[in-house]
PDB file of C-alpha atoms and ligand atoms in Angstrom:
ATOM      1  CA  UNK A   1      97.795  82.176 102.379  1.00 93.00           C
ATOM      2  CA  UNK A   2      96.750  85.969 102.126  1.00 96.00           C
ATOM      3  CA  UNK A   3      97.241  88.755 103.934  1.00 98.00           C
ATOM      4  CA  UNK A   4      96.712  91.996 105.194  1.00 98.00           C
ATOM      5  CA  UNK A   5      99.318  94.826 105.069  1.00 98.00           C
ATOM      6  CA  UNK A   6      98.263  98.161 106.660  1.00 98.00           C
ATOM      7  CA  UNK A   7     100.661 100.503 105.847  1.00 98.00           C
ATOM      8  CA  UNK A   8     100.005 104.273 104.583  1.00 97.00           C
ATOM      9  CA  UNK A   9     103.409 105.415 103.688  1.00 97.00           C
ATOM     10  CA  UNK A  10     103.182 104.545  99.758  1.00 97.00           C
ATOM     11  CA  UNK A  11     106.847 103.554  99.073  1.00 97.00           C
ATOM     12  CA  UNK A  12     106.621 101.222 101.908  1.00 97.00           C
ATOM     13  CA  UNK A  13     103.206 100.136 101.291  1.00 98.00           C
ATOM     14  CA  UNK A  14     104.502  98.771  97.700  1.00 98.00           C
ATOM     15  CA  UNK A  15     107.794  97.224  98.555  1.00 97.00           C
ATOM     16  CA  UNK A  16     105.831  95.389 101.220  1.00 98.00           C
ATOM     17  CA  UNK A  17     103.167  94.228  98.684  1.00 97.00           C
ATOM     18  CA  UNK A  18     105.800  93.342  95.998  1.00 97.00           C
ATOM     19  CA  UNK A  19     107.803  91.244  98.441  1.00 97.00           C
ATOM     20  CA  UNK A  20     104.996  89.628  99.922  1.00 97.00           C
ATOM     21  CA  UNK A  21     103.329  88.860  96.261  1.00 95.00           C
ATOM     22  CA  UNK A  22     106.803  87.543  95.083  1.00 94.00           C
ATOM     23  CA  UNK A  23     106.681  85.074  98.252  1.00 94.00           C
ATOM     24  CA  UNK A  24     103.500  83.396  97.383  1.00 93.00           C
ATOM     25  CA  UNK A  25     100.921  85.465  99.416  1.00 96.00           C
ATOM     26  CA  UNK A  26      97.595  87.000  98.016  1.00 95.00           C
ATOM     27  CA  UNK A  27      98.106  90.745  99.563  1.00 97.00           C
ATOM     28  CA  UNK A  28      95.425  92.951 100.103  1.00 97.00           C
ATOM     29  CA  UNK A  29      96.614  96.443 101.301  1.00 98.00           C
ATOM     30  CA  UNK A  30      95.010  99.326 103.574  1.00 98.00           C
ATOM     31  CA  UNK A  31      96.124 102.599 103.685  1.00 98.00           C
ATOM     32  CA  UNK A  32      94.311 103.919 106.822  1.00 98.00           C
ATOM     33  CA  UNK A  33      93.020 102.464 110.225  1.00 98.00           C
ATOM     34  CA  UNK A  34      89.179 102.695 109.158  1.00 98.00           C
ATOM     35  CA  UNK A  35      89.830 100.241 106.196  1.00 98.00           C
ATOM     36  CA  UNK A  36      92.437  98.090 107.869  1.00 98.00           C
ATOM     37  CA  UNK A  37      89.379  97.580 110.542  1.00 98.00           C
ATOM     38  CA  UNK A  38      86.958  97.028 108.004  1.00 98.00           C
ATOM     39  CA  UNK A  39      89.066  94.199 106.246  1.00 98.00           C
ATOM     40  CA  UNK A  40      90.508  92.628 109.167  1.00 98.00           C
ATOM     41  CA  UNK A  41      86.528  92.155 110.606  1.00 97.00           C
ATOM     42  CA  UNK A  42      85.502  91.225 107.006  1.00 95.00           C
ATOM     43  CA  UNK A  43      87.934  89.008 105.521  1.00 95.00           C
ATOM     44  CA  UNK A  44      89.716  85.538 106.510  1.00 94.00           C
ATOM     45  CA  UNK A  45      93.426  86.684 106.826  1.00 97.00           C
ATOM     46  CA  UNK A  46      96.253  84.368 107.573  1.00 97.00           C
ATOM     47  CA  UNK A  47      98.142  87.225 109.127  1.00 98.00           C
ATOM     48  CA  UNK A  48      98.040  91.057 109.197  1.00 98.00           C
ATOM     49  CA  UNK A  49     100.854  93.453 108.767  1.00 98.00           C
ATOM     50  CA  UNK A  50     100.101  96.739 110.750  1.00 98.00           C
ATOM     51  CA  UNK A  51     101.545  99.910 111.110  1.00 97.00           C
ATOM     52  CA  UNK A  52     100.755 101.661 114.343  1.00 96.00           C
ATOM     53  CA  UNK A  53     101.047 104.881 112.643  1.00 95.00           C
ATOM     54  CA  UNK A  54      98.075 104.999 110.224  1.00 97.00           C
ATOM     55  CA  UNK A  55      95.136 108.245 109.258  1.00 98.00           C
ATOM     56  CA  UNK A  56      91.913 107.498 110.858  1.00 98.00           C
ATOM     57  CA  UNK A  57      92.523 105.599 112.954  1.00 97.00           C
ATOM     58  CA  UNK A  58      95.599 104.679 114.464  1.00 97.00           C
ATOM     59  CA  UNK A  59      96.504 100.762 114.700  1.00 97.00           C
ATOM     60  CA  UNK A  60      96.673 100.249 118.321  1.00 96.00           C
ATOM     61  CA  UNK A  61      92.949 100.784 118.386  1.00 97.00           C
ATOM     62  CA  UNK A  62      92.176  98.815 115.124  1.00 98.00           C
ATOM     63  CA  UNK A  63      93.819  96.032 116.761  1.00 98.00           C
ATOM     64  CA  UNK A  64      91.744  96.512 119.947  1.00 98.00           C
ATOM     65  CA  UNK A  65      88.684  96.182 118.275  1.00 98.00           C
ATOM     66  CA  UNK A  66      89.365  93.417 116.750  1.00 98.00           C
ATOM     67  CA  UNK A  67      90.896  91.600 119.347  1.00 97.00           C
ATOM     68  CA  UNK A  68      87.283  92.339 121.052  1.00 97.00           C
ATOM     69  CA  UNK A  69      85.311  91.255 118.532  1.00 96.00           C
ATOM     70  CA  UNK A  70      87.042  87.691 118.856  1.00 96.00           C
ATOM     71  CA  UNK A  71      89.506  88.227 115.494  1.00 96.00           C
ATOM     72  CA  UNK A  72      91.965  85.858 116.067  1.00 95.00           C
ATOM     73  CA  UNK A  73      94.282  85.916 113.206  1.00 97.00           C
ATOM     74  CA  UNK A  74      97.981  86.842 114.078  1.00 97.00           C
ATOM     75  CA  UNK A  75      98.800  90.167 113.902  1.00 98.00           C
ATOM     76  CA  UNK A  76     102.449  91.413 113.428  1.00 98.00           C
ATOM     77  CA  UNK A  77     102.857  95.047 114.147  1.00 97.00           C
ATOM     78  CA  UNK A  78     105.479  97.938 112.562  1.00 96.00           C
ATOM     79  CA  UNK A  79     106.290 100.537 115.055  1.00 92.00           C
ATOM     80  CA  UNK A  80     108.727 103.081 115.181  1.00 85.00           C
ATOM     81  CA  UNK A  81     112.221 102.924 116.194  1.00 76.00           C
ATOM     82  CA  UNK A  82     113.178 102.848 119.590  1.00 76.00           C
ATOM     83  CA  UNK A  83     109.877 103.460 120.545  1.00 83.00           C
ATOM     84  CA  UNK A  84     109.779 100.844 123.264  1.00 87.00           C
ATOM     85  CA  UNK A  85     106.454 101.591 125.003  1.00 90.00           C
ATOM     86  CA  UNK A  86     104.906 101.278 121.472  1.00 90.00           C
ATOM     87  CA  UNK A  87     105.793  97.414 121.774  1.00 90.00           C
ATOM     88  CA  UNK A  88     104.873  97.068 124.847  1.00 92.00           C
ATOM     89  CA  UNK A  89     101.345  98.379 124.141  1.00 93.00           C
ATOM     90  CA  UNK A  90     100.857  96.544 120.911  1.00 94.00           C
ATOM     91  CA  UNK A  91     101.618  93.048 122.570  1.00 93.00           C
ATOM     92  CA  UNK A  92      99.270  94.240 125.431  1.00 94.00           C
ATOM     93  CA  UNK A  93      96.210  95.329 122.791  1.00 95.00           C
ATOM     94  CA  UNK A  94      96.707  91.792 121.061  1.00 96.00           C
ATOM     95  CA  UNK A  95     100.182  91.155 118.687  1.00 97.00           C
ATOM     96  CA  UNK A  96     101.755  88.182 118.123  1.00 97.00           C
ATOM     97  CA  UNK A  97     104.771  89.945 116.793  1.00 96.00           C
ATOM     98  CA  UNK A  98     106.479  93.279 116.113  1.00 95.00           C
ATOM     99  CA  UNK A  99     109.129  94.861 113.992  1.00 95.00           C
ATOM    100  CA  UNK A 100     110.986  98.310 114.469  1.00 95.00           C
ATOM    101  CA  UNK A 101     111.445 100.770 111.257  1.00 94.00           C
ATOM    102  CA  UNK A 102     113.328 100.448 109.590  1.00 94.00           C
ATOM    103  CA  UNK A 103     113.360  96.885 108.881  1.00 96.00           C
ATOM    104  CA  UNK A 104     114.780  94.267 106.933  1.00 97.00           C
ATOM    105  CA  UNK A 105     112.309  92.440 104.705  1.00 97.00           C
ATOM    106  CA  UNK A 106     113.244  88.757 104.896  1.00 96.00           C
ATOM    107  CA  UNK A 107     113.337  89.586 109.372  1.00 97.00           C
ATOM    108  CA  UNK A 108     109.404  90.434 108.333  1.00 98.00           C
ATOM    109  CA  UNK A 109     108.912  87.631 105.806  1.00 97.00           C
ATOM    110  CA  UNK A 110     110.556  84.813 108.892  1.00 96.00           C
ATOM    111  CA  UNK A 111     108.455  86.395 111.345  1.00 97.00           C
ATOM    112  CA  UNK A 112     105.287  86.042 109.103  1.00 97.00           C
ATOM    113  CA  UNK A 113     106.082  82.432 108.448  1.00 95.00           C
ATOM    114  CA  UNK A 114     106.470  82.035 111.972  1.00 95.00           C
ATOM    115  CA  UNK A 115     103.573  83.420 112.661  1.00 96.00           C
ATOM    116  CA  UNK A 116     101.356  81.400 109.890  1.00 95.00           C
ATOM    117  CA  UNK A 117     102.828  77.626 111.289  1.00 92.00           C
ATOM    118  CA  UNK A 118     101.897  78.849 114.605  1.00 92.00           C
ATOM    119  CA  UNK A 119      98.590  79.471 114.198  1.00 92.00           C
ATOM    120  CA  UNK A 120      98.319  76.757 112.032  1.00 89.00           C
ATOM    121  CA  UNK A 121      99.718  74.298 114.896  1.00 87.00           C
ATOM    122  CA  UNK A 122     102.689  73.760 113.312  1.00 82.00           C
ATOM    123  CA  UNK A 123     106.568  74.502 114.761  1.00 80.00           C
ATOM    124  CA  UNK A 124     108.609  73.355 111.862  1.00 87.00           C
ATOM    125  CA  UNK A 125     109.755  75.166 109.060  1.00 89.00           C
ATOM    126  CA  UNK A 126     108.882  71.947 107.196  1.00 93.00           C
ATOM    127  CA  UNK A 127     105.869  70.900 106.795  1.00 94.00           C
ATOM    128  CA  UNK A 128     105.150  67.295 105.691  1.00 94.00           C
ATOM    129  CA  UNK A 129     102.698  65.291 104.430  1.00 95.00           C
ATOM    130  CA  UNK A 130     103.468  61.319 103.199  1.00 93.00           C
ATOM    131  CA  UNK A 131     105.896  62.074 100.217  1.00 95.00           C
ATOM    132  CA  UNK A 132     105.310  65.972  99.768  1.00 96.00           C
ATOM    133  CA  UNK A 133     106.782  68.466 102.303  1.00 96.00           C
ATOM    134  CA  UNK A 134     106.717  71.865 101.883  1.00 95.00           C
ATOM    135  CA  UNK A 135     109.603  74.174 102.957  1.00 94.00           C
ATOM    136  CA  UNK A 136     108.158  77.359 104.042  1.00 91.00           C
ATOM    137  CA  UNK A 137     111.356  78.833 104.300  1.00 89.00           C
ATOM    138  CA  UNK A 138     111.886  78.557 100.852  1.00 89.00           C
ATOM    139  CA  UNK A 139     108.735  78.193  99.345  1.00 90.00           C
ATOM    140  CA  UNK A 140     109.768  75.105  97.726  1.00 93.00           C
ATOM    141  CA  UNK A 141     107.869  71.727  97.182  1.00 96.00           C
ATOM    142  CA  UNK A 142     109.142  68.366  96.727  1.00 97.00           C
ATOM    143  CA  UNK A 143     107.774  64.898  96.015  1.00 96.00           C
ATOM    144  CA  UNK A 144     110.305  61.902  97.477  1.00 95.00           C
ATOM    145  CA  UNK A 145     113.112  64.895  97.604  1.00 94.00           C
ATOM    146  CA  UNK A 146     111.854  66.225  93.926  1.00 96.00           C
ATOM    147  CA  UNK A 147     110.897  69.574  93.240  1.00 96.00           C
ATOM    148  CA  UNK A 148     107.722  70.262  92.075  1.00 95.00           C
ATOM    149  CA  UNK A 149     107.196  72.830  89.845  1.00 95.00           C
ATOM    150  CA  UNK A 150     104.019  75.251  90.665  1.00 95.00           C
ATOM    151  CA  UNK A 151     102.447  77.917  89.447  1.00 93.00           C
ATOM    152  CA  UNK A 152     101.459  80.817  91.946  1.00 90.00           C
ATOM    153  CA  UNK A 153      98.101  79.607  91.932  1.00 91.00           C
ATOM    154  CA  UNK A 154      99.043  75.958  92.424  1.00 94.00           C
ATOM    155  CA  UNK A 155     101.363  76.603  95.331  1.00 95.00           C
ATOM    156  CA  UNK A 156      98.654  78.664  97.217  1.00 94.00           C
ATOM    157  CA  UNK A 157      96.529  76.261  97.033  1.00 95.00           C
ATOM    158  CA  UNK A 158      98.734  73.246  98.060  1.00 96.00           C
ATOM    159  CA  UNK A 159     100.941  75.524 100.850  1.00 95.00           C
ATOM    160  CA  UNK A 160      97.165  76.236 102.869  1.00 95.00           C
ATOM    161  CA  UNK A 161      95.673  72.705 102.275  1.00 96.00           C
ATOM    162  CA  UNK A 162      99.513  71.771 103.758  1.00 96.00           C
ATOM    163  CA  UNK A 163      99.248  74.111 106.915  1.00 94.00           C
ATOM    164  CA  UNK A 164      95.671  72.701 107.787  1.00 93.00           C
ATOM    165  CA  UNK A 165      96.817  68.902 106.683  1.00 92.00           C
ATOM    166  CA  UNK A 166      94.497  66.398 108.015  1.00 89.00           C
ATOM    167  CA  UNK A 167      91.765  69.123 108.302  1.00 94.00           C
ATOM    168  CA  UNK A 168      88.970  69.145 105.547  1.00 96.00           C
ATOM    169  CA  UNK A 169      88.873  72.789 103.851  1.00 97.00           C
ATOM    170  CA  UNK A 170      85.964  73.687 101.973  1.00 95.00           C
ATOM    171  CA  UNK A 171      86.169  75.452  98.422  1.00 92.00           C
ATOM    172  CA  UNK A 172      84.921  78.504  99.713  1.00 90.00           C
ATOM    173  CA  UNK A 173      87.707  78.869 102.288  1.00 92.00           C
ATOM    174  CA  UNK A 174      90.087  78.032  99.921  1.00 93.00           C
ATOM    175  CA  UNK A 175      89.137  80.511  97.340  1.00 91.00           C
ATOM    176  CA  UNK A 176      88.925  83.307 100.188  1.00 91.00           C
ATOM    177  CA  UNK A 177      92.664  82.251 101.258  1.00 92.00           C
ATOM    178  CA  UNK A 178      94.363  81.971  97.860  1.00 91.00           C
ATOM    179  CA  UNK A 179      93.400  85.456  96.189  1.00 89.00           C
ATOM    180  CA  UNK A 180      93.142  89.126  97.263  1.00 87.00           C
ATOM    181  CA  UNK A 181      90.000  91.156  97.569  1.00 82.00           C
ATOM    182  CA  UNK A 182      90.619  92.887  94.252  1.00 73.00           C
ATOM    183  CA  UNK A 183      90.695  89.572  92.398  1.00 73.00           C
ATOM    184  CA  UNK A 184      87.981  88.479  90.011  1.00 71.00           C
ATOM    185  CA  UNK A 185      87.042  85.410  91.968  1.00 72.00           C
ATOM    186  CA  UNK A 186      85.629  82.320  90.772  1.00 72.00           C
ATOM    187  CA  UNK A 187      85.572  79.334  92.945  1.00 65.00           C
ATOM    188  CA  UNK A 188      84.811  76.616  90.172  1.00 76.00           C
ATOM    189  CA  UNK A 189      88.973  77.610  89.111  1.00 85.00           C
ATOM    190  CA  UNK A 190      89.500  75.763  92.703  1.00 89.00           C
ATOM    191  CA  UNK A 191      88.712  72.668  91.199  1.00 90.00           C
ATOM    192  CA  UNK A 192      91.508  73.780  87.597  1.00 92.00           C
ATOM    193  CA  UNK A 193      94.062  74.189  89.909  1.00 93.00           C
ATOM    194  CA  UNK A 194      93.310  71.416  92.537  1.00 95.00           C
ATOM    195  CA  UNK A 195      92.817  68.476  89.026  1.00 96.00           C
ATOM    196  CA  UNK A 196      96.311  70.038  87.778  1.00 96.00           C
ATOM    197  CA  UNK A 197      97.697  69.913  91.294  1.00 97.00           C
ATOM    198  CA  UNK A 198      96.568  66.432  91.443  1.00 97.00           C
ATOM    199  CA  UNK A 199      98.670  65.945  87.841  1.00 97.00           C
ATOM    200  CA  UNK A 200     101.749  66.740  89.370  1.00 96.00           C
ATOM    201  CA  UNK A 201     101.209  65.015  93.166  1.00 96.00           C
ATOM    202  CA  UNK A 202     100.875  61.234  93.923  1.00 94.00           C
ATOM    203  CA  UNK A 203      98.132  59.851  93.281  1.00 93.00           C
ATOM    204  CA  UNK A 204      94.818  59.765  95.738  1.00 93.00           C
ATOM    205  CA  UNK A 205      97.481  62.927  97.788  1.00 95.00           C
ATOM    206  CA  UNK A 206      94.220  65.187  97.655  1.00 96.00           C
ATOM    207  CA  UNK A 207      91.315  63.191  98.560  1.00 96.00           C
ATOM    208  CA  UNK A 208      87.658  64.998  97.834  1.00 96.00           C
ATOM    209  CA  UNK A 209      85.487  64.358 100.839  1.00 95.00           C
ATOM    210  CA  UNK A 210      81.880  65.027  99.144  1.00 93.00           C
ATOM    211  CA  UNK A 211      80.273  68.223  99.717  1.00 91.00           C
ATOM    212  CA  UNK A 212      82.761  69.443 102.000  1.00 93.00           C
ATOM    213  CA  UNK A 213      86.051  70.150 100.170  1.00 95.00           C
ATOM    214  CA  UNK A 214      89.334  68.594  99.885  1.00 97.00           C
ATOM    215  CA  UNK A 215      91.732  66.793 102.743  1.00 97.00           C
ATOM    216  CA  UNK A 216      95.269  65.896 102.379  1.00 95.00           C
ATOM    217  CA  UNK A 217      95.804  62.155 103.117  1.00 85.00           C
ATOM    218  CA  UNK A 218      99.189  62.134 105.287  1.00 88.00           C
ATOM    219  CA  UNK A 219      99.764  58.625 106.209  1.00 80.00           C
ATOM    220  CA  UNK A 220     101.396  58.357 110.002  1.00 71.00           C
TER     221      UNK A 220
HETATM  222 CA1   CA Q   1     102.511 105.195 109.289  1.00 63.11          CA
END
């Protein structure tokens, strides 16, 4: 999963990208409107952190535009406290969600989870597929009640083929959901950490469906 934080106020800015990095994300950060709006319309996020208060342009209007150019992706919004009709206009231009500074960071890590299994179609906490559900809550994985030991890499990869189980995702979206935009990107390590992922899962878990990418095989 990867996301977008749009934050200028520096201190914040890198507690939110340290959090967010320590919970399994690839973060990419903006510190002003006009680059929040270029990423946002640019790049496939998962979800987008954005503060309402940003140079350039604020984010009300960033997430206008996008919301008229057909983005999609859910959008959780910062504003500032007590400012009520800030909410209300935020949910009207387009958010899923909103937190009031100051916050607390696991209330914004729940409400991004939240906001991921929604969009993803899913309401549970859990997600499961056969033997292997992921706790998204915890960020743990377990095989028949076993945890599975990942590596960040590995566990990106599994937790997004796991929110689109059942779905075939192609390489290419995989490698634009698993690192940030300052990463040296190179799709062929897809197919390292899928084999090695395959090491550790049962066997035939992550079927390759030729020339498309990779499916999960959930038996009902
Ligand atoms: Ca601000």
């Amino acid at each position: 999963m990867r996301l977008l934080i749009a934050e200028d106020e520096p201190t914040l800015a890198a507690q939110l990208r340290e959090a967010l990095a320590a919970a399994g994300y690839a973060v990419d950060v903006a510190d002003n409107g006009r680059d929040a709006h270029f990423l946002g319309s640019e790049e496939p996020y998962d979800a987008v952190v954005l503060d309402l208060g940003l140079p350039l342009l604020d984010g009300l209007s960033v997430l206008r535009r996008w919301r008229a150019d057909g983005r999609t992706m859910p959008v959780l919004i910062l504003t500032a406290r007590d400012a009520w009709h800030e909410k209300v206009a935020g949910i009207d231009a387009g958010a899923d969600d909103y937190l009031a500074k100051p916050f607390h960071m696991e209330e914004l890590l729940a409400r991004l989870r939240a906001l991921i299994r929604r969009a993803a179609g899913r309401s549970s906490a859990e997600i499961a597929c056969g033997p292997v559900v992921l706790d998204t809550r915890s960020g743990r994985v377990t095989v028949d009640g076993k945890a599975l030991s990942l590596t960040a890499h590995e566990f990106r990869v599994l937790s997004y083929l796991m929110h689109r189980r059942g779905e075939i995702v192609s390489r290419s979206a995989l490698t634009e959901h698993i690192y940030a935009q300052d990463f040296d990107r190179d799709s062929n390590t897809i197919e390292v950490f899928v084999a090695r992922l395959r090491r550790k899962l049962p066997p035939g878990f992550i079927e390759t469906v030729r020339g498309l990418g990779y499916r999960l095989a959930c038996p009902e």
